[in-house]
PDB file of C-alpha atoms in Angstrom:
ATOM      1  CA  MET R  29     101.513-117.323  84.569  1.00  0.00           C
ATOM      2  CA  ASP R  30      98.850-118.070  87.273  1.00  0.00           C
ATOM      3  CA  PHE R  31      98.284-114.393  87.420  1.00  0.00           C
ATOM      4  CA  LEU R  32      98.148-113.267  83.871  1.00  0.00           C
ATOM      5  CA  ILE R  33      95.213-116.302  83.600  1.00  0.00           C
ATOM      6  CA  GLU R  34      92.871-114.738  86.484  1.00  0.00           C
ATOM      7  CA  GLN R  35      93.318-111.650  85.115  1.00  0.00           C
ATOM      8  CA  LEU R  36      92.676-112.243  81.438  1.00  0.00           C
ATOM      9  CA  PRO R  37      89.209-111.547  81.161  1.00  0.00           C
ATOM     10  CA  ARG R  38      89.849-107.644  82.048  1.00  0.00           C
ATOM     11  CA  TYR R  39      92.608-107.932  80.007  1.00  0.00           C
ATOM     12  CA  LEU R  40      90.486-108.679  77.217  1.00  0.00           C
ATOM     13  CA  ASP R  41      88.192-106.704  78.018  1.00  0.00           C
ATOM     14  CA  GLY R  42      90.666-104.010  77.404  1.00  0.00           C
ATOM     15  CA  ALA R  43      91.927-105.343  74.319  1.00  0.00           C
ATOM     16  CA  LEU R  44      88.455-105.387  72.987  1.00  0.00           C
ATOM     17  CA  ILE R  45      88.226-101.317  73.630  1.00  0.00           C
ATOM     18  CA  THR R  46      91.919-100.988  71.844  1.00  0.00           C
ATOM     19  CA  VAL R  47      90.824-103.097  68.543  1.00  0.00           C
ATOM     20  CA  GLN R  48      87.292-100.681  68.605  1.00  0.00           C
ATOM     21  CA  LEU R  49      89.669 -97.427  68.618  1.00  0.00           C
ATOM     22  CA  THR R  50      91.817 -98.936  66.176  1.00  0.00           C
ATOM     23  CA  ALA R  51      89.689-100.006  63.538  1.00  0.00           C
ATOM     24  CA  GLY R  52      87.780 -97.066  64.118  1.00  0.00           C
ATOM     25  CA  GLY R  53      90.077 -94.792  63.782  1.00  0.00           C
ATOM     26  CA  SER R  54      91.691 -96.655  60.822  1.00  0.00           C
ATOM     27  CA  ALA R  55      88.299 -96.331  58.980  1.00  0.00           C
ATOM     28  CA  LEU R  56      88.308 -92.349  59.357  1.00  0.00           C
ATOM     29  CA  ALA R  57      91.841 -91.863  59.144  1.00  0.00           C
ATOM     30  CA  PHE R  58      91.537 -94.057  55.444  1.00  0.00           C
ATOM     31  CA  VAL R  59      88.652 -92.025  54.271  1.00  0.00           C
ATOM     32  CA  LEU R  60      90.458 -88.634  55.226  1.00  0.00           C
ATOM     33  CA  ALA R  61      93.385 -89.649  53.648  1.00  0.00           C
ATOM     34  CA  MET R  62      91.582 -90.757  50.163  1.00  0.00           C
ATOM     35  CA  VAL R  63      89.843 -87.502  50.017  1.00  0.00           C
ATOM     36  CA  PHE R  64      92.882 -85.604  50.768  1.00  0.00           C
ATOM     37  CA  GLY R  65      95.621 -87.560  49.432  1.00  0.00           C
ATOM     38  CA  ILE R  66      93.327 -87.610  45.812  1.00  0.00           C
ATOM     39  CA  LEU R  67      93.055 -83.169  46.533  1.00  0.00           C
ATOM     40  CA  GLY R  68      96.382 -82.891  46.991  1.00  0.00           C
ATOM     41  CA  SER R  69      97.164 -84.903  43.597  1.00  0.00           C
ATOM     42  CA  MET R  70      94.971 -82.405  41.584  1.00  0.00           C
ATOM     43  CA  LYS R  71      96.250 -80.062  38.942  1.00  0.00           C
ATOM     44  CA  HIS R  72      93.638 -77.442  40.177  1.00  0.00           C
ATOM     45  CA  TRP R  73      95.413 -74.674  43.078  1.00  0.00           C
ATOM     46  CA  LEU R  74      91.945 -74.797  45.159  1.00  0.00           C
ATOM     47  CA  PRO R  75      91.952 -79.145  46.014  1.00  0.00           C
ATOM     48  CA  ARG R  76      96.002 -78.697  46.600  1.00  0.00           C
ATOM     49  CA  ALA R  77      95.198 -75.547  48.809  1.00  0.00           C
ATOM     50  CA  VAL R  78      92.494 -77.226  51.160  1.00  0.00           C
ATOM     51  CA  ALA R  79      94.618 -80.772  51.402  1.00  0.00           C
ATOM     52  CA  THR R  80      97.447 -78.759  52.113  1.00  0.00           C
ATOM     53  CA  VAL R  81      95.943 -76.690  55.082  1.00  0.00           C
ATOM     54  CA  TYR R  82      94.779 -80.030  56.585  1.00  0.00           C
ATOM     55  CA  VAL R  83      97.678 -82.080  56.384  1.00  0.00           C
ATOM     56  CA  GLU R  84      99.807 -78.888  57.720  1.00  0.00           C
ATOM     57  CA  VAL R  85      97.581 -78.238  60.844  1.00  0.00           C
ATOM     58  CA  PHE R  86      96.540 -81.833  62.096  1.00  0.00           C
ATOM     59  CA  ARG R  87     100.421 -83.465  61.153  1.00  0.00           C
ATOM     60  CA  GLY R  88     101.224 -80.381  63.529  1.00  0.00           C
ATOM     61  CA  ILE R  89      99.040 -80.946  66.556  1.00  0.00           C
ATOM     62  CA  ALA R  90     100.231 -83.987  68.436  1.00  0.00           C
ATOM     63  CA  ALA R  91      96.912 -86.758  68.615  1.00  0.00           C
ATOM     64  CA  LEU R  92      96.969 -86.650  72.406  1.00  0.00           C
ATOM     65  CA  VAL R  93      96.359 -83.051  72.766  1.00  0.00           C
ATOM     66  CA  LEU R  94      93.370 -83.596  69.972  1.00  0.00           C
ATOM     67  CA  MET R  95      92.188 -86.062  72.127  1.00  0.00           C
ATOM     68  CA  PHE R  96      91.991 -83.908  74.598  1.00  0.00           C
ATOM     69  CA  TRP R  97      90.337 -80.841  73.419  1.00  0.00           C
ATOM     70  CA  MET R  98      87.451 -83.182  71.930  1.00  0.00           C
ATOM     71  CA  ALA R  99      86.854 -84.611  75.023  1.00  0.00           C
ATOM     72  CA  TYR R 100      87.263 -81.303  77.349  1.00  0.00           C
ATOM     73  CA  ALA R 101      87.183 -78.442  74.767  1.00  0.00           C
ATOM     74  CA  LEU R 102      84.547 -78.994  72.422  1.00  0.00           C
ATOM     75  CA  PRO R 103      82.006 -79.278  74.907  1.00  0.00           C
ATOM     76  CA  LEU R 104      82.689 -76.065  76.019  1.00  0.00           C
ATOM     77  CA  VAL R 105      82.635 -74.600  72.659  1.00  0.00           C
ATOM     78  CA  SER R 106      79.847 -76.236  71.159  1.00  0.00           C
ATOM     79  CA  GLY R 107      77.863 -77.698  73.939  1.00  0.00           C
ATOM     80  CA  TYR R 108      78.215 -81.175  72.676  1.00  0.00           C
ATOM     81  CA  LYS R 109      80.071 -83.912  74.438  1.00  0.00           C
ATOM     82  CA  LEU R 110      81.159 -86.610  72.815  1.00  0.00           C
ATOM     83  CA  ASP R 111      81.319 -90.440  74.580  1.00  0.00           C
ATOM     84  CA  ASP R 112      85.075 -90.593  75.336  1.00  0.00           C
ATOM     85  CA  THR R 113      85.605 -93.463  73.000  1.00  0.00           C
ATOM     86  CA  PHE R 114      84.237 -91.638  69.904  1.00  0.00           C
ATOM     87  CA  ALA R 115      86.003 -88.733  70.907  1.00  0.00           C
ATOM     88  CA  ALA R 116      89.596 -90.874  71.309  1.00  0.00           C
ATOM     89  CA  ILE R 117      88.221 -92.323  67.607  1.00  0.00           C
ATOM     90  CA  VAL R 118      87.447 -88.679  66.169  1.00  0.00           C
ATOM     91  CA  ALA R 119      90.867 -87.409  66.943  1.00  0.00           C
ATOM     92  CA  LEU R 120      93.550 -90.533  66.229  1.00  0.00           C
ATOM     93  CA  GLY R 121      91.490 -90.704  62.891  1.00  0.00           C
ATOM     94  CA  ILE R 122      92.087 -86.908  62.037  1.00  0.00           C
ATOM     95  CA  ASN R 123      95.849 -87.189  63.195  1.00  0.00           C
ATOM     96  CA  LEU R 124      97.067 -90.286  60.935  1.00  0.00           C
ATOM     97  CA  GLY R 125      94.811 -89.153  58.231  1.00  0.00           C
ATOM     98  CA  ALA R 126      96.697 -86.212  57.532  1.00  0.00           C
ATOM     99  CA  TYR R 127      99.744 -88.488  57.379  1.00  0.00           C
ATOM    100  CA  GLY R 128      97.567 -91.277  54.869  1.00  0.00           C
ATOM    101  CA  ALA R 129      96.939 -88.054  52.736  1.00  0.00           C
ATOM    102  CA  GLU R 130     100.443 -87.337  51.979  1.00  0.00           C
ATOM    103  CA  VAL R 131     101.048 -91.479  51.127  1.00  0.00           C
ATOM    104  CA  VAL R 132      97.845 -91.122  48.820  1.00  0.00           C
ATOM    105  CA  ARG R 133      99.370 -87.935  47.214  1.00  0.00           C
ATOM    106  CA  ALA R 134     102.528 -89.272  46.352  1.00  0.00           C
ATOM    107  CA  ALA R 135     101.182 -92.615  45.423  1.00  0.00           C
ATOM    108  CA  VAL R 136      98.788 -91.568  42.814  1.00  0.00           C
ATOM    109  CA  ASN R 137     101.348 -88.829  42.203  1.00  0.00           C
ATOM    110  CA  ALA R 138     103.974 -91.800  41.177  1.00  0.00           C
ATOM    111  CA  VAL R 139     101.731 -93.490  38.514  1.00  0.00           C
ATOM    112  CA  PRO R 140     103.778 -92.935  35.057  1.00  0.00           C
ATOM    113  CA  LYS R 141     102.226 -90.038  33.408  1.00  0.00           C
ATOM    114  CA  ALA R 142     101.822 -92.007  29.931  1.00  0.00           C
ATOM    115  CA  GLN R 143      99.131 -94.275  31.601  1.00  0.00           C
ATOM    116  CA  VAL R 144      97.384 -90.885  32.665  1.00  0.00           C
ATOM    117  CA  GLU R 145      97.884 -89.119  28.922  1.00  0.00           C
ATOM    118  CA  ALA R 146      96.986 -92.838  27.223  1.00  0.00           C
ATOM    119  CA  CYS R 147      93.454 -92.287  29.606  1.00  0.00           C
ATOM    120  CA  VAL R 148      92.611 -89.099  28.286  1.00  0.00           C
ATOM    121  CA  ALA R 149      93.662 -89.868  24.557  1.00  0.00           C
ATOM    122  CA  LEU R 150      90.366 -92.726  25.114  1.00  0.00           C
ATOM    123  CA  ASN R 151      88.423 -89.840  26.350  1.00  0.00           C
ATOM    124  CA  MET R 152      88.141 -90.895  29.858  1.00  0.00           C
ATOM    125  CA  SER R 153      86.881 -89.027  32.292  1.00  0.00           C
ATOM    126  CA  TRP R 154      88.720 -87.860  35.663  1.00  0.00           C
ATOM    127  CA  PHE R 155      86.363 -90.068  37.466  1.00  0.00           C
ATOM    128  CA  GLN R 156      87.207 -93.123  35.223  1.00  0.00           C
ATOM    129  CA  ARG R 157      91.125 -92.948  34.944  1.00  0.00           C
ATOM    130  CA  THR R 158      91.234 -92.538  38.476  1.00  0.00           C
ATOM    131  CA  ARG R 159      88.983 -95.308  39.875  1.00  0.00           C
ATOM    132  CA  LEU R 160      90.320 -97.727  36.752  1.00  0.00           C
ATOM    133  CA  VAL R 161      93.833 -96.606  36.087  1.00  0.00           C
ATOM    134  CA  VAL R 162      94.980 -94.977  38.838  1.00  0.00           C
ATOM    135  CA  LEU R 163      94.230 -95.998  41.728  1.00  0.00           C
ATOM    136  CA  PRO R 164      94.401 -99.882  41.171  1.00  0.00           C
ATOM    137  CA  GLN R 165      98.373 -99.133  40.654  1.00  0.00           C
ATOM    138  CA  ALA R 166      98.587 -96.498  43.788  1.00  0.00           C
ATOM    139  CA  TRP R 167      96.937 -98.715  45.947  1.00  0.00           C
ATOM    140  CA  ALA R 168      99.464-101.637  45.955  1.00  0.00           C
ATOM    141  CA  GLN R 169     102.524 -98.755  46.522  1.00  0.00           C
ATOM    142  CA  MET R 170     100.256 -97.020  49.678  1.00  0.00           C
ATOM    143  CA  LEU R 171      99.468-100.355  51.531  1.00  0.00           C
ATOM    144  CA  PRO R 172     103.378-100.978  52.847  1.00  0.00           C
ATOM    145  CA  THR R 173     103.124 -97.314  54.630  1.00  0.00           C
ATOM    146  CA  PHE R 174      99.584 -97.881  55.691  1.00  0.00           C
ATOM    147  CA  GLY R 175     100.297-100.710  57.273  1.00  0.00           C
ATOM    148  CA  ASN R 176     103.121 -98.523  59.627  1.00  0.00           C
ATOM    149  CA  LEU R 177     100.192 -95.979  60.040  1.00  0.00           C
ATOM    150  CA  VAL R 178      97.989 -98.402  61.487  1.00  0.00           C
ATOM    151  CA  ILE R 179     100.523 -99.815  63.526  1.00  0.00           C
ATOM    152  CA  GLU R 180     101.380 -96.411  64.807  1.00  0.00           C
ATOM    153  CA  LEU R 181      97.503 -95.781  65.818  1.00  0.00           C
ATOM    154  CA  MET R 182      96.986 -98.853  67.337  1.00  0.00           C
ATOM    155  CA  LYS R 183      99.906 -97.722  69.762  1.00  0.00           C
ATOM    156  CA  ALA R 184      99.064 -94.519  70.103  1.00  0.00           C
ATOM    157  CA  THR R 185      95.161 -95.934  71.283  1.00  0.00           C
ATOM    158  CA  ALA R 186      97.040 -96.405  74.456  1.00  0.00           C
ATOM    159  CA  VAL R 187      96.969 -92.495  75.695  1.00  0.00           C
ATOM    160  CA  ALA R 188      92.967 -92.591  75.148  1.00  0.00           C
ATOM    161  CA  TYR R 189      92.907 -93.960  78.928  1.00  0.00           C
ATOM    162  CA  LEU R 190      93.554 -90.408  80.082  1.00  0.00           C
ATOM    163  CA  ILE R 191      90.403 -89.234  78.762  1.00  0.00           C
ATOM    164  CA  GLY R 192      88.149 -91.887  80.250  1.00  0.00           C
ATOM    165  CA  VAL R 193      88.917 -94.971  77.871  1.00  0.00           C
ATOM    166  CA  ALA R 194      88.872 -98.387  79.599  1.00  0.00           C
ATOM    167  CA  ASP R 195      91.391 -99.483  77.106  1.00  0.00           C
ATOM    168  CA  LEU R 196      94.189-101.833  77.684  1.00  0.00           C
ATOM    169  CA  THR R 197      96.299 -99.832  79.102  1.00  0.00           C
ATOM    170  CA  ALA R 198      93.463 -98.524  81.717  1.00  0.00           C
ATOM    171  CA  VAL R 199      93.004-102.221  82.151  1.00  0.00           C
ATOM    172  CA  ALA R 200      96.623-102.834  83.094  1.00  0.00           C
ATOM    173  CA  GLN R 201      96.575 -99.409  85.606  1.00  0.00           C
ATOM    174  CA  GLN R 202      93.425-100.731  87.256  1.00  0.00           C
ATOM    175  CA  ILE R 203      95.337-104.259  87.997  1.00  0.00           C
ATOM    176  CA  ARG R 204      98.743-102.983  89.140  1.00  0.00           C
ATOM    177  CA  SER R 205      96.560-100.429  91.530  1.00  0.00           C
ATOM    178  CA  ALA R 206      94.279-103.609  92.658  1.00  0.00           C
ATOM    179  CA  THR R 207      97.575-105.681  92.870  1.00  0.00           C
ATOM    180  CA  GLY R 208     100.598-103.686  93.187  1.00  0.00           C
ATOM    181  CA  GLU R 209     101.842-106.056  91.035  1.00  0.00           C
ATOM    182  CA  THR R 210     103.665-103.967  88.186  1.00  0.00           C
ATOM    183  CA  VAL R 211     105.720-105.930  86.223  1.00  0.00           C
ATOM    184  CA  LEU R 212     103.396-108.266  85.742  1.00  0.00           C
ATOM    185  CA  ALA R 213     100.001-105.976  85.230  1.00  0.00           C
ATOM    186  CA  PHE R 214     102.098-104.165  82.458  1.00  0.00           C
ATOM    187  CA  THR R 215     103.668-107.259  81.188  1.00  0.00           C
ATOM    188  CA  GLY R 216     100.013-108.449  80.207  1.00  0.00           C
ATOM    189  CA  ALA R 217      99.105-105.933  78.342  1.00  0.00           C
ATOM    190  CA  LEU R 218     102.495-105.533  76.170  1.00  0.00           C
ATOM    191  CA  ILE R 219     102.046-109.202  75.060  1.00  0.00           C
ATOM    192  CA  LEU R 220      98.608-108.566  74.049  1.00  0.00           C
ATOM    193  CA  TYR R 221      99.697-105.044  72.218  1.00  0.00           C
ATOM    194  CA  TYR R 222     102.427-107.107  70.506  1.00  0.00           C
ATOM    195  CA  LEU R 223      99.373-109.583  69.375  1.00  0.00           C
ATOM    196  CA  ILE R 224      97.475-107.279  67.795  1.00  0.00           C
ATOM    197  CA  ALA R 225     100.012-105.826  66.110  1.00  0.00           C
ATOM    198  CA  GLN R 226     101.252-109.108  64.606  1.00  0.00           C
ATOM    199  CA  VAL R 227      97.437-110.043  63.195  1.00  0.00           C
ATOM    200  CA  LEU R 228      97.518-106.442  61.849  1.00  0.00           C
ATOM    201  CA  ILE R 229     100.909-106.676  60.035  1.00  0.00           C
ATOM    202  CA  PHE R 230      99.730-110.130  58.756  1.00  0.00           C
ATOM    203  CA  GLY R 231      96.299-108.805  57.445  1.00  0.00           C
ATOM    204  CA  MET R 232      97.927-105.800  55.563  1.00  0.00           C
ATOM    205  CA  ARG R 233     100.520-108.410  54.258  1.00  0.00           C
ATOM    206  CA  LEU R 234      97.382-110.217  52.965  1.00  0.00           C
ATOM    207  CA  LEU R 235      96.792-107.186  51.395  1.00  0.00           C
ATOM    208  CA  GLU R 236      99.748-106.278  49.847  1.00  0.00           C
ATOM    209  CA  ARG R 237     100.138-109.786  48.353  1.00  0.00           C
ATOM    210  CA  ARG R 238      96.203-109.884  46.839  1.00  0.00           C
ATOM    211  CA  ALA R 239      97.080-106.224  45.048  1.00  0.00           C
ATOM    212  CA  ASN R 240     100.015-107.196  43.972  1.00  0.00           C
ATOM    213  CA  ARG R 241      99.243-110.270  42.457  1.00  0.00           C
ATOM    214  CA  LYS R 242      96.545-107.878  40.329  1.00  0.00           C
ATOM    215  CA  LEU R 243      99.526-106.532  39.246  1.00  0.00           C
ATOM    216  CA  GLY R 244     101.298-109.238  38.439  1.00  0.00           C
ATOM    217  CA  ARG R 245     104.070-108.532  40.536  1.00  0.00           C
ATOM    218  CA  ILE R 246     104.518-111.675  42.439  1.00  0.00           C
ATOM    219  CA  PRO R 247     104.426-115.301  41.240  1.00  0.00           C
ATOM    220  CA  PRO R 248     101.378-117.448  40.912  1.00  0.00           C
ATOM    221  CA  GLY R 249     100.898-119.088  44.416  1.00  0.00           C
ATOM    222  CA  GLY R 250     103.013-116.432  46.186  1.00  0.00           C
ATOM    223  CA  THR R 251     100.342-115.909  48.654  1.00  0.00           C
ATOM    224  CA  GLY R 252     100.681-119.056  50.938  1.00  0.00           C
ATOM    225  CA  LEU R 253     101.106-118.676  54.549  1.00  0.00           C
ATOM    226  CA  LEU R 254     104.398-119.136  54.652  1.00  0.00           C
ATOM    227  CA  ALA R 255     104.793-116.132  52.221  1.00  0.00           C
ATOM    228  CA  LEU R 256     102.342-113.910  54.231  1.00  0.00           C
ATOM    229  CA  LEU R 257     105.137-114.488  56.838  1.00  0.00           C
ATOM    230  CA  ARG R 258     107.561-113.479  55.924  1.00  0.00           C
ATOM    231  CA  PRO R 259     108.071-109.996  54.013  1.00  0.00           C
ATOM    232  CA  PRO R 260     107.482-109.761  49.854  1.00  0.00           C
ATOM    233  CA  SER R 261     110.524-110.177  47.797  1.00  0.00           C
ATOM    234  CA  VAL R 262     111.458-107.035  45.896  1.00  0.00           C
ATOM    235  CA  GLY R 263     112.282-107.221  42.219  1.00  0.00           C
ATOM    236  CA  THR R 264     111.056-110.786  41.456  1.00  0.00           C
ATOM    237  CA  LYS R 265     109.591-111.100  37.838  1.00  0.00           C
ATOM    238  CA  VAL R 266     106.814-113.537  36.607  1.00  0.00           C
ATOM    239  CA  GLY R 267     107.182-115.755  34.041  1.00  0.00           C
ATOM    240  CA  VAL R 268     111.064-116.125  33.907  1.00  0.00           C
ATOM    241  CA  ALA R 269     112.911-119.210  34.754  1.00  0.00           C
ATOM    242  CA  LYS R 270     115.733-118.808  37.261  1.00  0.00           C
TER     243      LYS R 270
END
């Protein structure tokens, strides 16, 4: 315990970099997932083809290889070198965005067609019906899977040290090399990764319950602390006496 307390400032520095990678990668992945997911749900073949190319290409490339390409191959091709941290964020965001695009496409297509047809009958534009009717319902369906993808992205940041990023894994490696304490060094990293994951899980459950409450899918008052600590109930009906 004394060892971990003594090394805590170094661990926290590494954890901060890990959080930055997770936040940056998640933000980029979210934007790409929404753009290409919506394109993939359109009726016209061209936007669907663009979305399919992006999804199939970047789902088939390992995040680590893409990270190496951004850090080492891109400067040779373009003559411009990205910062190591930024290169890791771009690689993780592009890779996870491809998975997220399929989540968005499936959620948008799951919205009942009758509602879309009703919007057309009301003379709503594509943008209006997408923003006001389709996305609010699809959003609630996307969130559980998005939460899993964010956790996976956070864990994928552990390989960023291979391109020189001083993240939590890099700090654990440095501490192990300096002290020879392999078990304790990686135990500290393990604990911090777990804590970061729990914070992300809590945040995603909060978003899930907020989205479901707006759609009337959970009872009023079902967003307290204890409710957030347990998974959302399935099949709960509002206003039905038990």
